[in-house]
CSV table of C-alpha atoms in Angstrom, one decimal:
chain,number,residue,atom,x,y,z
A,1,MET,CA,5.3,-1.7,-20.7
A,2,SER,CA,3.0,1.3,-20.2
A,3,LYS,CA,3.0,2.1,-23.9
A,4,ASP,CA,1.5,-1.4,-24.5
A,5,TRP,CA,-1.4,-0.6,-22.3
A,6,PRO,CA,-4.4,1.4,-23.5
A,7,LEU,CA,-5.1,4.8,-22.3
A,8,TRP,CA,-8.1,5.5,-20.0
A,9,GLU,CA,-9.7,8.8,-19.2
A,10,VAL,CA,-10.3,9.3,-15.5
A,11,PHE,CA,-13.4,11.1,-14.0
A,12,ILE,CA,-13.5,11.9,-10.3
A,13,ARG,CA,-16.4,12.9,-8.1
A,14,ALA,CA,-15.1,15.3,-5.5
A,15,LYS,CA,-18.0,14.7,-3.1
A,16,GLY,CA,-21.5,13.2,-3.0
A,17,GLY,CA,-24.0,15.0,-5.1
A,18,LEU,CA,-21.4,16.7,-7.4
A,19,ASP,CA,-20.6,15.7,-11.0
A,20,HIS,CA,-17.7,13.4,-12.0
A,21,LYS,CA,-15.2,15.7,-13.6
A,22,HIS,CA,-12.4,14.9,-15.9
A,23,ALA,CA,-9.1,14.6,-13.9
A,24,GLY,CA,-6.7,13.2,-16.4
A,25,SER,CA,-5.7,9.8,-17.9
A,26,VAL,CA,-3.8,6.6,-16.9
A,27,HIS,CA,-2.4,3.6,-18.8
A,28,ALA,CA,-3.7,0.2,-17.6
A,29,PRO,CA,-4.3,-3.2,-19.2
A,30,ASP,CA,-8.0,-3.2,-18.2
A,31,GLY,CA,-10.7,-1.2,-16.4
A,32,GLU,CA,-10.3,-2.7,-13.0
A,33,MET,CA,-6.6,-1.8,-12.9
A,34,ALA,CA,-7.4,1.6,-14.5
A,35,VAL,CA,-9.6,2.4,-11.5
A,36,ASN,CA,-6.8,1.3,-9.1
A,37,HIS,CA,-4.2,3.4,-11.0
A,38,ALA,CA,-6.6,6.4,-11.0
A,39,ARG,CA,-7.1,6.0,-7.3
A,40,ASP,CA,-3.3,6.0,-6.8
A,41,VAL,CA,-2.6,8.8,-9.2
A,42,TYR,CA,-5.5,11.2,-8.7
A,43,THR,CA,-7.0,10.8,-5.3
A,44,ARG,CA,-3.9,10.9,-3.1
A,45,ARG,CA,-5.0,14.1,-1.4
A,46,MET,CA,-8.6,13.3,-0.8
A,47,GLU,CA,-9.7,14.6,-4.2
A,48,GLY,CA,-12.5,12.1,-4.6
A,49,VAL,CA,-15.2,9.8,-3.4
A,50,SER,CA,-15.9,8.1,-6.7
A,51,ILE,CA,-14.0,7.2,-9.9
A,52,TRP,CA,-15.1,6.5,-13.4
A,53,VAL,CA,-12.8,5.4,-16.1
A,54,VAL,CA,-13.5,5.0,-19.8
A,55,LYS,CA,-11.2,3.9,-22.6
A,56,SER,CA,-9.9,7.0,-24.4
A,57,THR,CA,-10.7,5.4,-27.8
A,58,ASP,CA,-14.3,5.0,-26.7
A,59,ILE,CA,-14.8,8.7,-26.4
A,60,VAL,CA,-16.3,10.3,-29.5
A,61,SER,CA,-15.4,13.9,-29.8
A,62,SER,CA,-16.4,16.8,-31.9
A,63,ASP,CA,-14.0,17.8,-34.7
A,64,PRO,CA,-11.9,20.9,-33.6
A,65,ASP,CA,-11.7,22.0,-37.3
A,66,ALA,CA,-15.5,22.1,-37.4
A,67,ALA,CA,-15.7,24.3,-34.2
A,68,GLY,CA,-16.9,27.2,-36.3
A,69,GLN,CA,-20.0,25.6,-37.7
A,70,MET,CA,-20.6,23.6,-34.5
A,71,PHE,CA,-20.5,26.4,-31.9
A,72,GLU,CA,-20.4,29.8,-33.4
A,73,PRO,CA,-24.1,29.9,-34.7
A,74,ALA,CA,-25.1,29.9,-31.0
A,75,LYS,CA,-23.2,33.2,-30.4
A,76,ASP,CA,-25.9,35.7,-31.5
A,77,LYS,CA,-28.9,33.7,-30.2
A,78,ILE,CA,-29.1,35.7,-27.0
A,79,TYR,CA,-32.9,35.0,-26.8
A,80,ARG,CA,-32.0,31.4,-25.9
A,81,HIS,CA,-31.0,32.7,-22.4
A,82,PRO,CA,-33.9,32.9,-20.0
A,83,THR,CA,-33.2,36.6,-19.2
A,84,PHE,CA,-36.2,38.3,-20.7
A,85,TYR,CA,-38.7,37.4,-18.0
A,86,GLU,CA,-39.8,39.8,-15.3
A,87,LEU,CA,-39.9,37.8,-12.1
A,88,PRO,CA,-42.4,38.7,-9.3
A,89,ASP,CA,-40.6,39.5,-6.1
A,90,GLU,CA,-42.2,36.5,-4.4
A,91,VAL,CA,-40.2,34.1,-6.5
A,92,LYS,CA,-37.0,33.4,-4.9
A,93,HIS,CA,-34.0,31.1,-5.7
A,94,MET,CA,-34.3,31.5,-9.5
B,1,MET,CA,17.5,-6.9,30.9
B,2,ARG,CA,13.9,-8.0,31.0
B,3,GLN,CA,12.0,-6.6,28.0
B,4,ASP,CA,8.7,-5.0,28.3
B,5,PRO,CA,6.3,-7.1,26.2
B,6,ILE,CA,4.0,-4.1,25.5
B,7,MET,CA,6.9,-1.9,24.3
B,8,GLN,CA,8.3,-4.8,22.3
B,9,SER,CA,4.9,-5.4,20.6
B,10,ALA,CA,4.8,-1.8,19.4
B,11,LEU,CA,8.4,-2.0,18.3
B,12,ARG,CA,7.9,-5.2,16.2
B,13,LEU,CA,4.8,-3.7,14.5
B,14,GLY,CA,6.6,-0.5,13.9
B,15,ASP,CA,9.8,-2.2,12.5
B,16,ASP,CA,7.8,-4.4,10.1
B,17,ALA,CA,6.0,-1.4,8.7
B,18,LEU,CA,9.2,0.8,8.6
B,19,ILE,CA,11.4,-1.8,6.8
B,20,LEU,CA,8.7,-2.7,4.2
B,21,GLY,CA,8.0,1.0,3.6
B,22,GLN,CA,11.7,1.7,3.1
B,23,ARG,CA,12.0,-1.2,0.7
B,24,LEU,CA,9.0,0.0,-1.4
B,25,SER,CA,10.5,3.5,-1.5
B,26,GLU,CA,13.5,2.0,-3.4
B,27,TRP,CA,11.1,1.6,-6.4
B,28,CYS,CA,10.6,5.4,-6.7
B,29,GLY,CA,11.5,6.3,-10.2
B,30,HIS,CA,12.3,2.7,-11.2
B,31,ALA,CA,8.8,1.0,-11.5
B,32,PRO,CA,7.7,-0.3,-14.8
B,33,THR,CA,5.2,2.5,-15.4
B,34,ILE,CA,4.5,5.9,-13.8
B,35,GLU,CA,1.2,4.6,-12.5
B,36,VAL,CA,2.8,1.6,-10.8
B,37,ASP,CA,5.5,3.9,-9.5
B,38,LEU,CA,2.9,6.0,-7.7
B,39,SER,CA,1.1,2.9,-6.5
B,40,LEU,CA,4.2,1.4,-4.9
B,41,ALA,CA,5.1,4.8,-3.3
B,42,ASN,CA,1.6,5.1,-1.9
B,43,LEU,CA,1.9,1.6,-0.3
B,44,GLY,CA,5.3,2.7,1.1
B,45,LEU,CA,3.9,5.9,2.6
B,46,ASP,CA,1.0,4.1,4.2
B,47,LEU,CA,3.5,1.8,5.9
B,48,ILE,CA,5.8,4.5,7.0
B,49,GLY,CA,2.8,6.3,8.5
B,50,GLN,CA,2.0,3.1,10.5
B,51,ALA,CA,5.6,2.9,11.5
B,52,MET,CA,5.5,6.4,12.9
B,53,HIS,CA,2.4,5.5,15.1
B,54,PHE,CA,3.9,2.3,16.4
B,55,LEU,CA,7.4,3.5,16.9
B,56,GLY,CA,6.1,6.6,18.6
B,57,LEU,CA,4.0,4.4,20.9
B,58,ALA,CA,7.0,2.2,21.6
B,59,GLY,CA,9.1,5.2,22.6
B,60,ASP,CA,6.3,6.6,24.8
B,61,ILE,CA,5.9,3.2,26.6
B,62,GLU,CA,9.7,2.9,27.1
B,63,GLY,CA,9.8,6.4,28.6
B,64,GLN,CA,13.5,7.0,27.9
B,65,GLY,CA,13.0,10.0,25.6
B,66,ARG,CA,13.3,8.1,22.3
B,67,ASP,CA,10.8,9.2,19.7
B,68,ALA,CA,9.8,7.4,16.4
B,69,ASP,CA,12.7,9.1,14.5
B,70,THR,CA,15.3,8.1,17.1
B,71,LEU,CA,14.1,4.5,17.0
B,72,ALA,CA,14.1,4.4,13.2
B,73,PHE,CA,17.4,6.1,12.6
B,74,PHE,CA,19.7,5.4,15.6
B,75,ARG,CA,19.4,1.7,16.2
B,76,THR,CA,21.6,-1.0,14.5
B,77,ASP,CA,20.4,-4.1,12.8
B,78,LEU,CA,20.8,-6.2,15.9
B,79,ASP,CA,18.1,-4.0,17.6
B,80,PHE,CA,15.6,-4.3,14.8
B,81,THR,CA,12.7,-6.7,15.4
B,82,ASN,CA,11.1,-6.9,12.0
B,83,CYS,CA,10.4,-10.2,10.4
B,84,LEU,CA,12.8,-11.5,7.8
B,85,LEU,CA,10.2,-11.3,5.0
B,86,VAL,CA,9.9,-7.5,4.9
B,87,GLU,CA,13.7,-7.0,4.6
B,88,GLN,CA,14.1,-9.2,1.6
B,89,PRO,CA,15.4,-7.4,-1.5
B,90,ASN,CA,12.9,-6.0,-4.0
B,91,GLY,CA,14.2,-8.3,-6.7
B,92,ASP,CA,12.0,-7.9,-9.8
B,93,PHE,CA,8.4,-6.6,-9.8
B,94,ALA,CA,7.1,-10.2,-9.3
B,95,GLN,CA,9.2,-10.6,-6.2
B,96,THR,CA,8.2,-7.2,-4.7
B,97,MET,CA,4.5,-8.0,-5.3
B,98,THR,CA,4.8,-11.5,-3.9
B,99,ARG,CA,6.4,-10.2,-0.8
B,100,GLN,CA,3.7,-7.5,-0.5
B,101,TRP,CA,0.9,-10.1,-0.9
B,102,LEU,CA,2.4,-12.5,1.6
B,103,TYR,CA,2.9,-9.7,4.1
B,104,SER,CA,-0.3,-7.7,3.6
B,105,THR,CA,-2.5,-10.8,3.7
B,106,TYR,CA,-1.0,-11.5,7.1
B,107,GLN,CA,-1.1,-7.9,8.2
B,108,GLN,CA,-4.8,-7.7,7.4
B,109,LEU,CA,-5.7,-10.7,9.5
B,110,LEU,CA,-3.4,-9.4,12.3
B,111,PHE,CA,-5.0,-5.9,12.4
B,112,GLU,CA,-8.5,-7.3,12.1
B,113,ALA,CA,-7.8,-9.2,15.3
B,114,MET,CA,-5.8,-6.4,16.9
B,115,ALA,CA,-8.6,-3.9,16.4
B,116,GLY,CA,-10.4,-5.8,19.1
B,117,VAL,CA,-7.7,-5.9,21.8
B,118,GLU,CA,-8.3,-4.3,25.2
B,119,ASP,CA,-5.6,-1.6,24.9
B,120,ALA,CA,-7.0,1.3,22.9
B,121,ARG,CA,-3.6,2.6,21.8
B,122,PHE,CA,-3.1,-0.6,19.8
B,123,ALA,CA,-6.7,-1.2,18.8
B,124,GLU,CA,-7.2,2.3,17.4
B,125,VAL,CA,-4.1,2.3,15.3
B,126,ALA,CA,-5.0,-1.1,13.9
B,127,ASP,CA,-8.5,-0.1,13.2
B,128,LYS,CA,-7.4,3.0,11.3
B,129,ALA,CA,-4.6,1.2,9.4
B,130,LEU,CA,-7.0,-1.6,8.3
B,131,LYS,CA,-8.4,0.5,5.5
B,132,GLU,CA,-4.9,0.9,4.1
B,133,VAL,CA,-3.9,-2.7,4.6
B,134,ARG,CA,-7.1,-4.1,2.9
B,135,TYR,CA,-6.2,-2.1,-0.2
B,136,HIS,CA,-2.6,-3.3,-0.1
B,137,ALA,CA,-3.8,-7.0,0.2
B,138,GLU,CA,-6.3,-6.6,-2.6
B,139,LEU,CA,-3.9,-4.7,-4.9
B,140,SER,CA,-1.0,-7.2,-4.4
B,141,ALA,CA,-3.3,-10.3,-4.8
B,142,ASP,CA,-4.6,-8.7,-8.0
B,143,TRP,CA,-1.0,-8.5,-9.3
B,144,VAL,CA,-0.2,-12.0,-8.2
B,145,ILE,CA,-3.1,-13.3,-10.2
B,146,ARG,CA,-2.3,-11.3,-13.2
B,147,LEU,CA,1.3,-12.3,-13.3
B,148,GLY,CA,0.7,-15.9,-12.3
B,149,ASP,CA,-2.0,-16.3,-14.9
B,150,GLY,CA,-0.2,-14.1,-17.4
B,151,THR,CA,2.5,-15.1,-19.9
B,152,ASP,CA,5.0,-17.9,-19.5
B,153,VAL,CA,7.6,-15.4,-18.5
B,154,SER,CA,5.5,-13.7,-15.8
B,155,HIS,CA,4.4,-17.1,-14.5
B,156,GLN,CA,8.0,-18.3,-14.2
B,157,LYS,CA,8.9,-15.0,-12.4
B,158,MET,CA,6.2,-15.7,-9.9
B,159,VAL,CA,7.4,-19.2,-9.3
B,160,ASP,CA,10.9,-17.9,-8.7
B,161,ALA,CA,9.6,-15.2,-6.4
B,162,LEU,CA,7.7,-17.8,-4.3
B,163,GLY,CA,10.8,-20.0,-4.3
B,164,TRP,CA,12.7,-17.2,-2.6
B,165,LEU,CA,10.1,-15.9,-0.2
B,166,TRP,CA,8.1,-18.9,0.9
B,167,ARG,CA,10.6,-19.9,3.7
B,168,PHE,CA,10.0,-16.6,5.5
B,169,VAL,CA,6.2,-17.1,5.9
B,170,PRO,CA,6.2,-19.3,9.0
B,171,GLU,CA,8.0,-16.7,11.0
B,172,LEU,CA,5.0,-14.4,10.7
B,173,PHE,CA,2.9,-16.7,12.8
B,174,GLN,CA,5.5,-17.7,15.4
B,175,MET,CA,4.7,-16.9,19.0
B,176,ASP,CA,7.5,-16.4,21.5
B,177,GLU,CA,7.3,-15.6,25.2
B,178,LEU,CA,7.0,-11.9,24.6
B,179,ASP,CA,4.1,-12.4,22.2
B,180,SER,CA,2.2,-14.6,24.8
B,181,LEU,CA,2.8,-11.9,27.5
B,182,ALA,CA,1.5,-9.3,25.1
B,183,VAL,CA,-1.7,-11.3,24.5
B,184,GLU,CA,-2.2,-11.5,28.3
B,185,ALA,CA,-1.5,-7.8,28.6
B,186,GLY,CA,-4.3,-7.0,26.2
B,187,VAL,CA,-2.2,-5.6,23.4
B,188,GLY,CA,-1.2,-8.6,21.3
B,189,VAL,CA,-2.9,-11.2,19.1
B,190,ASP,CA,-2.4,-14.9,19.0
B,191,LYS,CA,-0.7,-15.0,15.7
B,192,ALA,CA,-0.5,-18.8,15.4
B,193,ALA,CA,-4.3,-18.8,15.4
B,194,LEU,CA,-4.4,-16.7,12.3
B,195,ARG,CA,-2.6,-19.3,10.1
B,196,PRO,CA,-5.7,-21.3,9.0
B,197,ALA,CA,-7.4,-18.1,7.7
B,198,TYR,CA,-4.2,-17.0,6.1
B,199,ASP,CA,-3.8,-20.4,4.3
B,200,ALA,CA,-7.4,-20.2,3.1
B,201,ALA,CA,-6.8,-16.7,1.7
B,202,ILE,CA,-3.6,-17.4,-0.1
B,203,ASN,CA,-4.7,-20.8,-1.4
B,204,ALA,CA,-7.6,-19.1,-3.1
B,205,VAL,CA,-5.3,-16.7,-4.8
B,206,PHE,CA,-2.8,-19.5,-5.7
B,207,GLU,CA,-5.7,-21.3,-7.5
B,208,GLU,CA,-6.9,-18.2,-9.4
B,209,ALA,CA,-3.3,-17.4,-10.3
B,210,LYS,CA,-2.7,-20.9,-11.6
B,211,LEU,CA,0.3,-21.2,-9.2
B,212,THR,CA,1.1,-24.3,-7.2
B,213,ARG,CA,1.5,-23.7,-3.5
B,214,PRO,CA,5.3,-24.3,-2.8
B,215,ASP,CA,6.4,-27.2,-0.6
B,216,ASP,CA,7.4,-26.2,2.8
B,217,GLN,CA,11.1,-25.5,3.0
B,218,ARG,CA,13.4,-25.2,6.0
B,219,THR,CA,12.0,-22.1,7.8
B,220,LEU,CA,14.2,-19.1,8.3
B,221,THR,CA,13.5,-17.2,11.4
B,222,GLY,CA,15.1,-14.9,14.0
B,223,GLY,CA,14.1,-11.4,12.9
B,224,ARG,CA,12.1,-10.8,16.0
B,225,HIS,CA,15.3,-11.3,18.1
B,226,GLY,CA,17.6,-9.3,15.9
B,227,HIS,CA,19.0,-12.1,13.8
B,228,HIS,CA,18.7,-10.7,10.4
B,229,SER,CA,19.7,-11.5,6.8
B,230,GLU,CA,22.7,-9.6,5.3
B,231,HIS,CA,20.2,-7.5,3.4
B,232,LEU,CA,19.0,-5.5,6.4
B,233,GLY,CA,22.3,-3.8,7.1
B,234,HIS,CA,22.5,-2.4,3.6
B,235,LEU,CA,18.9,-1.1,3.8
B,236,LEU,CA,19.7,0.6,7.2
B,237,ALA,CA,22.9,2.1,5.8
B,238,THR,CA,20.9,3.8,3.1
B,239,MET,CA,18.0,4.8,5.4
B,240,GLN,CA,20.1,6.0,8.3
B,241,HIS,CA,23.0,7.7,6.5
B,242,ILE,CA,21.6,11.2,6.4
B,243,PRO,CA,20.2,11.5,10.0
B,244,ARG,CA,23.4,9.9,11.4
B,245,SER,CA,25.6,12.2,9.4
B,246,HIS,CA,23.6,15.3,10.3
B,247,PRO,CA,21.9,14.3,13.6
B,248,ASP,CA,20.2,17.7,14.2
B,249,ALA,CA,19.3,18.5,10.6
B,250,ARG,CA,15.9,20.1,10.1
B,251,TRP,CA,14.0,21.0,7.0
């Protein structure tokens, strides 16, 4: 039965103000039941206050084989980090 | 012996929750999918939690030193006061979900009313449990609609499940002398008065599920007074076997 149901990716918000984070996946015939299943599988120990589900097939991902060209060029661009400014002492919380 | 209506009220509430919780636990590892397996286990655990509250309360009121575990594991079927509906076998998934829906819909109305009774020991447990029970009622109604309005096979299974379970519904709303005394004592609810709201709620689901409300059959009753179906003894044998074999076991 479960193999006939599509797979849904589950994102849980741990508490108000935080991001939804990927928690795992569930099988379910539709989104409404996927939310119920996600609730029963991933929030049994008070892990969350909000749930998103999205069909796994609706996620577009980068190609792992193209990871080199996708991500490695950023490696030596250290000047993209904002670490070259001298901050006056008066500026706090940066 | 004259029975204390307050203690008996707690016992009946506790026994309903305990027996339905035990039934649901039988699904562990057998449900159609891992997600449904966890879903049923969660319902069962909620109910066993409620049973611990109510049986603990019953033991306190009785004052004979019996705690929730003693009441759960060291009484025989004749001493159990649960309604007949909750002890009915799981059958297939349709029968389990139908039983859950018929009970949780009742339990939700009962606890909504009980959250307002005078006695805080009852009102507070009902209020706390309501969040669980509303989820149970919604989840089971959702399945009833899906299966009733699903395939020909799932629809037929729902018709069969209702055919089995419908005769146990009237017992939920029966008021005996103890129930009336419990209402007077500020712990109980007039269950008979919940029936119109119950009918409205389940008729709405029948319609959405494309199921016909069954004709009323000869009502089966007696659970509140210890007259149970043959199924309860088997359930208790499984549930009570370990604590009775090893009465002082700890883990």
